Amino acid sequence: MVSDTGNHRVLVFDAGGKYIRTIGAPSTNVINQDTASATATTTGNVTADAPGEHGHITAADGTFFRPLGVAADNQERIYVCDCGNDRIQIFSLLGEHLSSSEVSFEKPTGICVDSFGNALICYSRGVAVFSGCPGVRLSDADE
């Protein structure tokens, strides 16, 4: 698995390096911070703050804006750090969107999942550890 950050997608290859599929779709979100206008080029809710502040865009499930870290667990789930959308998304090996994190991670960049279902997530404010089955919720209750 390779996060293709610039093209807002994740590519899946077999052990021999042969391309298998693309996971996700681009969610190119643009916010003009000078005028506080916001535009989302994919389905999603858009809200913008006052000029000069950051707007907040809720992108559609299964779409990415600058995906970075990618990991797989022993339950055949793929975890993607959707850095530009401040969330973790979980997919099946076939590319079907299973869930998105219920808590927001500011700019998640890395993730690993152990054989017990514990996830270690690196993001701009530090590191978060979730125990149990993070592919189901990744919510505050899992902390």
PDB file of C-alpha atoms in Angstrom:
ATOM      1  CA  MET A   1       0.000   0.000   0.000  1.00  0.00           C
ATOM      2  CA  VAL A   2       1.254   3.435  -0.920  1.00  0.00           C
ATOM      3  CA  SER A   3      -0.292   6.769   0.000  1.00  0.00           C
ATOM      4  CA  ASP A   4      -0.222   8.922  -3.141  1.00  0.00           C
ATOM      5  CA  THR A   5      -0.497  12.198  -1.239  1.00  0.00           C
ATOM      6  CA  GLY A   6      -0.381  14.580  -4.207  1.00  0.00           C
ATOM      7  CA  ASN A   7      -3.131  12.717  -6.037  1.00  0.00           C
ATOM      8  CA  HIS A   8      -5.257  12.220  -2.887  1.00  0.00           C
ATOM      9  CA  ARG A   9      -5.504   8.430  -3.075  1.00  0.00           C
ATOM     10  CA  VAL A  10      -4.028   5.164  -1.802  1.00  0.00           C
ATOM     11  CA  LEU A  11      -2.613   2.610  -4.220  1.00  0.00           C
ATOM     12  CA  VAL A  12      -2.601  -1.103  -3.445  1.00  0.00           C
ATOM     13  CA  PHE A  13       0.011  -3.453  -4.941  1.00  0.00           C
ATOM     14  CA  ASP A  14       0.565  -7.190  -4.594  1.00  0.00           C
ATOM     15  CA  ALA A  15       3.748  -8.683  -3.090  1.00  0.00           C
ATOM     16  CA  GLY A  16       5.383  -8.641  -6.534  1.00  0.00           C
ATOM     17  CA  GLY A  17       4.717  -4.915  -7.036  1.00  0.00           C
ATOM     18  CA  LYS A  18       1.820  -5.314  -9.473  1.00  0.00           C
ATOM     19  CA  TYR A  19      -0.886  -2.633  -9.177  1.00  0.00           C
ATOM     20  CA  ILE A  20      -4.175  -4.033  -7.842  1.00  0.00           C
ATOM     21  CA  ARG A  21      -6.485  -1.102  -7.102  1.00  0.00           C
ATOM     22  CA  THR A  22      -6.940   2.482  -5.972  1.00  0.00           C
ATOM     23  CA  ILE A  23      -8.631   3.173  -2.642  1.00  0.00           C
ATOM     24  CA  GLY A  24     -10.553   6.370  -2.005  1.00  0.00           C
ATOM     25  CA  ALA A  25     -11.161   9.394  -4.183  1.00  0.00           C
ATOM     26  CA  PRO A  26      -9.872  12.965  -4.059  1.00  0.00           C
ATOM     27  CA  SER A  27     -11.691  15.476  -1.853  1.00  0.00           C
ATOM     28  CA  THR A  28      -9.937  18.627  -2.989  1.00  0.00           C
ATOM     29  CA  ASN A  29     -11.049  21.219  -0.462  1.00  0.00           C
ATOM     30  CA  VAL A  30     -10.118  24.865  -0.914  1.00  0.00           C
ATOM     31  CA  ILE A  31     -10.482  27.586   1.704  1.00  0.00           C
ATOM     32  CA  ASN A  32      -9.611  31.201   0.979  1.00  0.00           C
ATOM     33  CA  GLN A  33      -8.493  32.396   4.415  1.00  0.00           C
ATOM     34  CA  ASP A  34      -8.354  36.063   3.357  1.00  0.00           C
ATOM     35  CA  THR A  35     -12.052  36.296   2.576  1.00  0.00           C
ATOM     36  CA  ALA A  36     -13.263  33.286   4.607  1.00  0.00           C
ATOM     37  CA  SER A  37     -14.946  31.884   1.527  1.00  0.00           C
ATOM     38  CA  ALA A  38     -14.885  28.121   1.228  1.00  0.00           C
ATOM     39  CA  THR A  39     -15.370  25.731  -1.659  1.00  0.00           C
ATOM     40  CA  ALA A  40     -15.588  21.968  -1.570  1.00  0.00           C
ATOM     41  CA  THR A  41     -15.238  20.228  -4.909  1.00  0.00           C
ATOM     42  CA  THR A  42     -16.671  16.989  -3.578  1.00  0.00           C
ATOM     43  CA  THR A  43     -19.764  16.158  -1.571  1.00  0.00           C
ATOM     44  CA  GLY A  44     -19.510  17.441   1.967  1.00  0.00           C
ATOM     45  CA  ASN A  45     -20.529  20.112   4.425  1.00  0.00           C
ATOM     46  CA  VAL A  46     -18.564  23.341   4.384  1.00  0.00           C
ATOM     47  CA  THR A  47     -18.282  25.952   7.090  1.00  0.00           C
ATOM     48  CA  ALA A  48     -15.785  28.795   7.226  1.00  0.00           C
ATOM     49  CA  ASP A  49     -14.625  30.950  10.096  1.00  0.00           C
ATOM     50  CA  ALA A  50     -13.782  34.647  10.076  1.00  0.00           C
ATOM     51  CA  PRO A  51     -11.180  35.932   7.572  1.00  0.00           C
ATOM     52  CA  GLY A  52      -7.668  34.863   8.457  1.00  0.00           C
ATOM     53  CA  GLU A  53      -8.839  31.865  10.489  1.00  0.00           C
ATOM     54  CA  HIS A  54      -9.081  28.252   9.448  1.00  0.00           C
ATOM     55  CA  GLY A  55     -12.321  27.007   7.959  1.00  0.00           C
ATOM     56  CA  HIS A  56     -13.576  23.501   8.610  1.00  0.00           C
ATOM     57  CA  ILE A  57     -14.669  21.132   5.871  1.00  0.00           C
ATOM     58  CA  THR A  58     -16.334  17.797   6.435  1.00  0.00           C
ATOM     59  CA  ALA A  59     -15.441  15.703   3.408  1.00  0.00           C
ATOM     60  CA  ALA A  60     -17.463  12.719   2.240  1.00  0.00           C
ATOM     61  CA  ASP A  61     -16.528   9.286   3.552  1.00  0.00           C
ATOM     62  CA  GLY A  62     -14.090   7.493   1.277  1.00  0.00           C
ATOM     63  CA  THR A  63     -12.515  10.707  -0.020  1.00  0.00           C
ATOM     64  CA  PHE A  64      -9.028  11.977   0.847  1.00  0.00           C
ATOM     65  CA  PHE A  65      -7.229  15.276   1.074  1.00  0.00           C
ATOM     66  CA  ARG A  66      -3.486  14.601   1.405  1.00  0.00           C
ATOM     67  CA  PRO A  67      -3.469  11.027   2.766  1.00  0.00           C
ATOM     68  CA  LEU A  68      -0.206  10.103   4.488  1.00  0.00           C
ATOM     69  CA  GLY A  69       0.292   7.101   6.792  1.00  0.00           C
ATOM     70  CA  VAL A  70      -1.202   3.744   5.814  1.00  0.00           C
ATOM     71  CA  ALA A  71      -1.385   0.492   7.811  1.00  0.00           C
ATOM     72  CA  ALA A  72      -3.192  -2.842   7.715  1.00  0.00           C
ATOM     73  CA  ASP A  73      -4.339  -5.032  10.589  1.00  0.00           C
ATOM     74  CA  ASN A  74      -4.814  -8.785  10.943  1.00  0.00           C
ATOM     75  CA  GLN A  75      -8.551  -8.384  10.294  1.00  0.00           C
ATOM     76  CA  GLU A  76      -7.873  -7.321   6.663  1.00  0.00           C
ATOM     77  CA  ARG A  77      -8.646  -3.644   7.262  1.00  0.00           C
ATOM     78  CA  ILE A  78      -6.646  -0.757   5.835  1.00  0.00           C
ATOM     79  CA  TYR A  79      -6.202   2.367   7.984  1.00  0.00           C
ATOM     80  CA  VAL A  80      -5.425   5.674   6.266  1.00  0.00           C
ATOM     81  CA  CYS A  81      -4.293   8.939   7.863  1.00  0.00           C
ATOM     82  CA  ASP A  82      -6.424  11.456   5.949  1.00  0.00           C
ATOM     83  CA  CYS A  83      -4.170  14.346   6.941  1.00  0.00           C
ATOM     84  CA  GLY A  84      -5.987  17.177   5.146  1.00  0.00           C
ATOM     85  CA  ASN A  85      -9.358  16.097   6.530  1.00  0.00           C
ATOM     86  CA  ASP A  86      -8.064  15.526  10.122  1.00  0.00           C
ATOM     87  CA  ARG A  87      -9.324  11.956  10.414  1.00  0.00           C
ATOM     88  CA  ILE A  88      -8.498   8.271  10.138  1.00  0.00           C
ATOM     89  CA  GLN A  89     -10.458   6.249   7.595  1.00  0.00           C
ATOM     90  CA  ILE A  90     -10.786   2.472   7.533  1.00  0.00           C
ATOM     91  CA  PHE A  91     -11.292   0.388   4.384  1.00  0.00           C
ATOM     92  CA  SER A  92     -11.612  -3.291   3.525  1.00  0.00           C
ATOM     93  CA  LEU A  93      -8.840  -4.879   1.441  1.00  0.00           C
ATOM     94  CA  LEU A  94     -11.229  -4.577  -1.507  1.00  0.00           C
ATOM     95  CA  GLY A  95     -11.368  -0.795  -1.038  1.00  0.00           C
ATOM     96  CA  GLU A  96     -14.830  -0.559   0.536  1.00  0.00           C
ATOM     97  CA  HIS A  97     -15.094   2.295   3.061  1.00  0.00           C
ATOM     98  CA  LEU A  98     -15.886   0.793   6.472  1.00  0.00           C
ATOM     99  CA  SER A  99     -15.721   3.754   8.837  1.00  0.00           C
ATOM    100  CA  SER A 100     -14.107   7.071   9.700  1.00  0.00           C
ATOM    101  CA  SER A 101     -12.795   8.154  13.086  1.00  0.00           C
ATOM    102  CA  GLU A 102     -15.387   9.722  15.347  1.00  0.00           C
ATOM    103  CA  VAL A 103     -12.754  11.981  16.876  1.00  0.00           C
ATOM    104  CA  SER A 104     -10.763  14.535  14.923  1.00  0.00           C
ATOM    105  CA  PHE A 105      -6.989  14.197  14.714  1.00  0.00           C
ATOM    106  CA  GLU A 106      -5.200  17.395  13.774  1.00  0.00           C
ATOM    107  CA  LYS A 107      -3.096  16.450  10.735  1.00  0.00           C
ATOM    108  CA  PRO A 108      -2.573  12.703  11.325  1.00  0.00           C
ATOM    109  CA  THR A 109       0.622  11.542   9.638  1.00  0.00           C
ATOM    110  CA  GLY A 110       1.336   7.997  10.798  1.00  0.00           C
ATOM    111  CA  ILE A 111      -0.475   4.932  12.074  1.00  0.00           C
ATOM    112  CA  CYS A 112       0.344   1.374  13.082  1.00  0.00           C
ATOM    113  CA  VAL A 113      -1.983  -1.343  14.331  1.00  0.00           C
ATOM    114  CA  ASP A 114      -0.803  -4.330  16.362  1.00  0.00           C
ATOM    115  CA  SER A 115      -2.156  -7.881  16.397  1.00  0.00           C
ATOM    116  CA  PHE A 116      -4.389  -7.051  19.394  1.00  0.00           C
ATOM    117  CA  GLY A 117      -6.226  -4.249  17.573  1.00  0.00           C
ATOM    118  CA  ASN A 118      -4.389  -1.402  19.293  1.00  0.00           C
ATOM    119  CA  ALA A 119      -3.707   1.617  17.099  1.00  0.00           C
ATOM    120  CA  LEU A 120      -0.871   4.101  17.569  1.00  0.00           C
ATOM    121  CA  ILE A 121      -1.599   7.343  15.725  1.00  0.00           C
ATOM    122  CA  CYS A 122       0.899  10.167  15.241  1.00  0.00           C
ATOM    123  CA  TYR A 123      -0.608  13.582  14.623  1.00  0.00           C
ATOM    124  CA  SER A 124       0.368  17.247  15.001  1.00  0.00           C
ATOM    125  CA  ARG A 125      -0.441  17.380  18.740  1.00  0.00           C
ATOM    126  CA  GLY A 126       1.369  14.195  19.697  1.00  0.00           C
ATOM    127  CA  VAL A 127       0.621  10.504  19.762  1.00  0.00           C
ATOM    128  CA  ALA A 128      -2.668   8.770  20.575  1.00  0.00           C
ATOM    129  CA  VAL A 129      -3.085   5.118  21.527  1.00  0.00           C
ATOM    130  CA  PHE A 130      -6.411   3.347  21.091  1.00  0.00           C
ATOM    131  CA  SER A 131      -7.028  -0.110  22.493  1.00  0.00           C
ATOM    132  CA  GLY A 132      -9.575  -2.732  21.626  1.00  0.00           C
ATOM    133  CA  CYS A 133     -11.014  -2.691  18.138  1.00  0.00           C
ATOM    134  CA  PRO A 134     -10.090   0.693  16.634  1.00  0.00           C
ATOM    135  CA  GLY A 135     -11.480  -0.212  13.226  1.00  0.00           C
ATOM    136  CA  VAL A 136     -14.982  -0.025  14.607  1.00  0.00           C
ATOM    137  CA  ARG A 137     -15.025   3.325  16.419  1.00  0.00           C
ATOM    138  CA  LEU A 138     -11.761   5.216  16.903  1.00  0.00           C
ATOM    139  CA  SER A 139     -13.714   7.402  19.297  1.00  0.00           C
ATOM    140  CA  ASP A 140     -13.029   9.021  22.658  1.00  0.00           C
ATOM    141  CA  ALA A 141     -14.397   5.931  24.405  1.00  0.00           C
ATOM    142  CA  ASP A 142     -11.560   3.858  22.935  1.00  0.00           C
ATOM    143  CA  GLU A 143      -8.826   5.986  24.537  1.00  0.00           C
TER     144      GLU A 143
END
